Short mmCIF file of C-alpha atoms in Angstrom, two decimals:
data_model
loop_
_atom_site.label_atom_id
_atom_site.label_comp_id
_atom_site.label_asym_id
_atom_site.label_seq_id
_atom_site.Cartn_x
_atom_site.Cartn_y
_atom_site.Cartn_z
CA PHE A 1 -16.94 46.16 90.71
CA HIS A 2 -16.87 42.61 92.03
CA LYS A 3 -19.98 40.59 90.93
CA ARG A 4 -21.23 40.41 94.39
CA ILE A 5 -21.18 44.17 94.85
CA GLN A 6 -24.73 45.58 94.04
CA PHE A 7 -24.14 48.41 91.63
CA ASN A 8 -26.56 49.75 89.01
CA ALA A 9 -25.25 52.41 86.56
CA THR A 10 -27.78 54.96 85.45
CA ASN A 11 -25.53 57.43 83.50
CA VAL A 12 -22.03 56.98 81.98
CA LYS A 13 -19.84 59.69 80.51
CA SER A 14 -16.45 58.95 79.08
CA ASP A 15 -13.69 60.53 77.02
CA PRO A 16 -13.03 58.89 73.65
CA PHE A 17 -9.27 58.97 74.49
CA GLY A 18 -9.68 57.22 77.85
CA HIS A 19 -8.79 60.15 79.95
CA PHE A 20 -11.93 60.00 82.25
CA ILE A 21 -14.99 58.15 83.04
CA ILE A 22 -17.92 59.49 85.10
CA VAL A 23 -20.57 56.89 86.24
CA SER A 24 -23.68 57.71 88.17
CA GLY A 25 -25.72 55.03 89.81
CA LEU A 26 -26.79 53.18 92.83
CA LEU A 27 -24.07 51.47 94.95
CA ILE A 28 -25.85 49.26 97.54
CA ARG A 29 -28.94 51.34 97.06
CA LYS A 30 -27.08 54.70 97.69
CA PRO A 31 -26.91 57.26 94.89
CA VAL A 32 -23.18 57.84 93.93
CA VAL A 33 -21.15 59.40 91.22
CA LEU A 34 -17.91 57.73 90.53
CA VAL A 35 -15.17 59.79 88.75
CA ASN A 36 -11.99 58.29 87.62
CA ILE A 37 -9.41 60.63 85.82
CA TYR A 38 -6.27 59.89 84.03
CA ALA A 39 -5.06 63.28 82.86
CA PRO A 40 -2.96 63.81 79.66
CA ASN A 41 0.76 64.15 80.02
CA TRP A 42 0.71 67.71 78.94
CA HIS A 43 -0.34 70.32 81.44
CA ASP A 44 -3.76 71.58 80.33
CA ASP A 45 -5.79 73.42 83.07
CA LYS A 46 -8.93 73.44 80.72
CA PHE A 47 -8.94 69.65 80.93
CA ILE A 48 -9.67 69.36 84.57
CA ARG A 49 -12.18 72.25 84.43
CA LYS A 50 -14.03 70.37 81.66
CA VAL A 51 -14.18 67.11 83.55
CA VAL A 52 -15.46 68.79 86.72
CA SER A 53 -18.10 70.57 84.80
CA LEU A 54 -19.30 67.25 83.43
CA ILE A 55 -19.97 65.76 86.99
CA PRO A 56 -23.71 65.38 87.35
CA GLU A 57 -25.97 65.26 90.41
CA LEU A 58 -23.57 66.55 93.04
CA ASN A 59 -26.61 67.77 95.07
CA SER A 60 -28.09 64.37 95.43
CA HIS A 61 -25.33 61.81 94.95
CA GLN A 62 -22.26 61.08 96.96
CA LEU A 63 -18.96 61.70 95.08
CA ILE A 64 -16.27 59.04 94.81
CA PHE A 65 -13.31 60.62 93.06
CA ARG A 66 -10.06 59.01 92.00
CA ALA A 67 -7.38 60.70 89.81
CA ASP A 68 -3.93 60.40 88.30
CA LEU A 69 -3.39 64.01 87.29
CA ASN A 70 0.11 63.69 85.81
CA CYS A 71 1.15 67.06 87.42
CA VAL A 72 3.36 68.11 90.21
CA ILE A 73 1.34 69.90 92.86
CA ASN A 74 4.42 71.16 94.70
CA PRO A 75 7.58 71.45 92.66
CA VAL A 76 9.73 72.12 95.79
CA LEU A 77 8.89 68.66 97.19
CA ASP A 78 9.27 67.01 93.78
CA ARG A 79 12.21 64.55 93.92
CA SER A 80 12.52 64.19 90.21
CA LYS A 81 14.61 67.40 89.86
CA PRO A 82 12.01 69.54 88.04
CA THR A 83 13.13 72.13 85.61
CA TYR A 84 10.68 74.73 87.05
CA LEU A 85 10.08 75.87 90.60
CA ASN A 86 6.68 77.51 90.33
CA PRO A 87 3.53 75.42 90.32
CA LEU A 88 2.09 75.06 86.83
CA LYS A 89 -1.34 76.46 85.91
CA MET A 90 -2.89 72.90 85.89
CA SER A 91 -1.61 72.35 89.39
CA LYS A 92 -3.24 75.47 90.62
CA THR A 93 -6.43 74.62 88.74
CA VAL A 94 -6.40 71.04 90.28
CA LEU A 95 -5.98 72.36 93.84
CA TRP A 96 -8.77 75.00 93.41
CA THR A 97 -11.15 72.51 91.80
CA THR A 98 -10.51 69.97 94.48
CA TRP A 99 -11.28 72.44 97.24
CA VAL A 100 -14.51 73.58 95.46
CA VAL A 101 -15.68 69.89 95.34
CA PHE A 102 -14.39 69.26 98.91
CA ILE A 103 -16.36 72.33 100.22
CA HIS A 104 -19.52 71.38 98.34
CA GLU A 105 -19.47 67.93 99.84
CA ILE A 106 -19.08 69.33 103.41
CA LEU A 107 -22.01 71.77 102.95
CA SER A 108 -24.32 69.32 101.19
CA GLU A 109 -24.15 66.37 103.52
CA PRO A 110 -21.90 67.09 106.54
CA SER A 111 -23.10 63.83 108.30
CA THR A 112 -21.93 61.59 105.52
CA PHE A 113 -18.73 63.48 104.70
CA ARG A 114 -15.59 61.53 103.83
CA THR A 115 -12.17 62.94 104.23
CA LEU A 116 -9.93 63.79 101.30
CA GLN A 117 -6.87 61.56 101.16
CA THR A 118 -3.92 62.16 99.03
CA SER A 119 -0.75 60.23 98.31
CA SER A 120 1.92 60.75 95.82
CA SER A 121 3.95 58.31 93.71
CA VAL A 122 7.58 57.37 94.36
CA ALA A 123 8.62 59.98 91.76
CA SER A 124 6.08 62.42 93.20
CA LYS A 125 4.85 63.15 89.64
CA GLN A 126 1.19 62.43 90.30
CA SER A 127 -1.61 63.48 92.60
CA ASP A 128 -3.98 60.75 93.62
CA GLY A 129 -7.10 61.51 95.58
CA ILE A 130 -10.25 59.84 96.87
CA LEU A 131 -13.12 61.86 98.09
#
């Protein structure tokens, strides 16, 4: 955060390998949970489940989620000539987990809900999302 942005961290969880950081705190006096994920290059659906299970305070804090998941969500649209045409297990887990968090946010605070925005890299090899 820029030094002029008022943010007070109250809880920090991180991966020793640098694959994720989860920070709870107050952003301009509003409770938020910031999640940033840089997934491993191998497709491990257990990784994303583990990270999501570590996200605290979803009932009382707004979630801000950013991820580079290092997986192709839709192999048909992948322009890097994939060797497989079926979505990998991690891709399916990512989609399922994203929708679970997305629906939770709608149900918990519909008046402050932010839309899910996705974009892909030039090579269409990553999924980036902000919630």
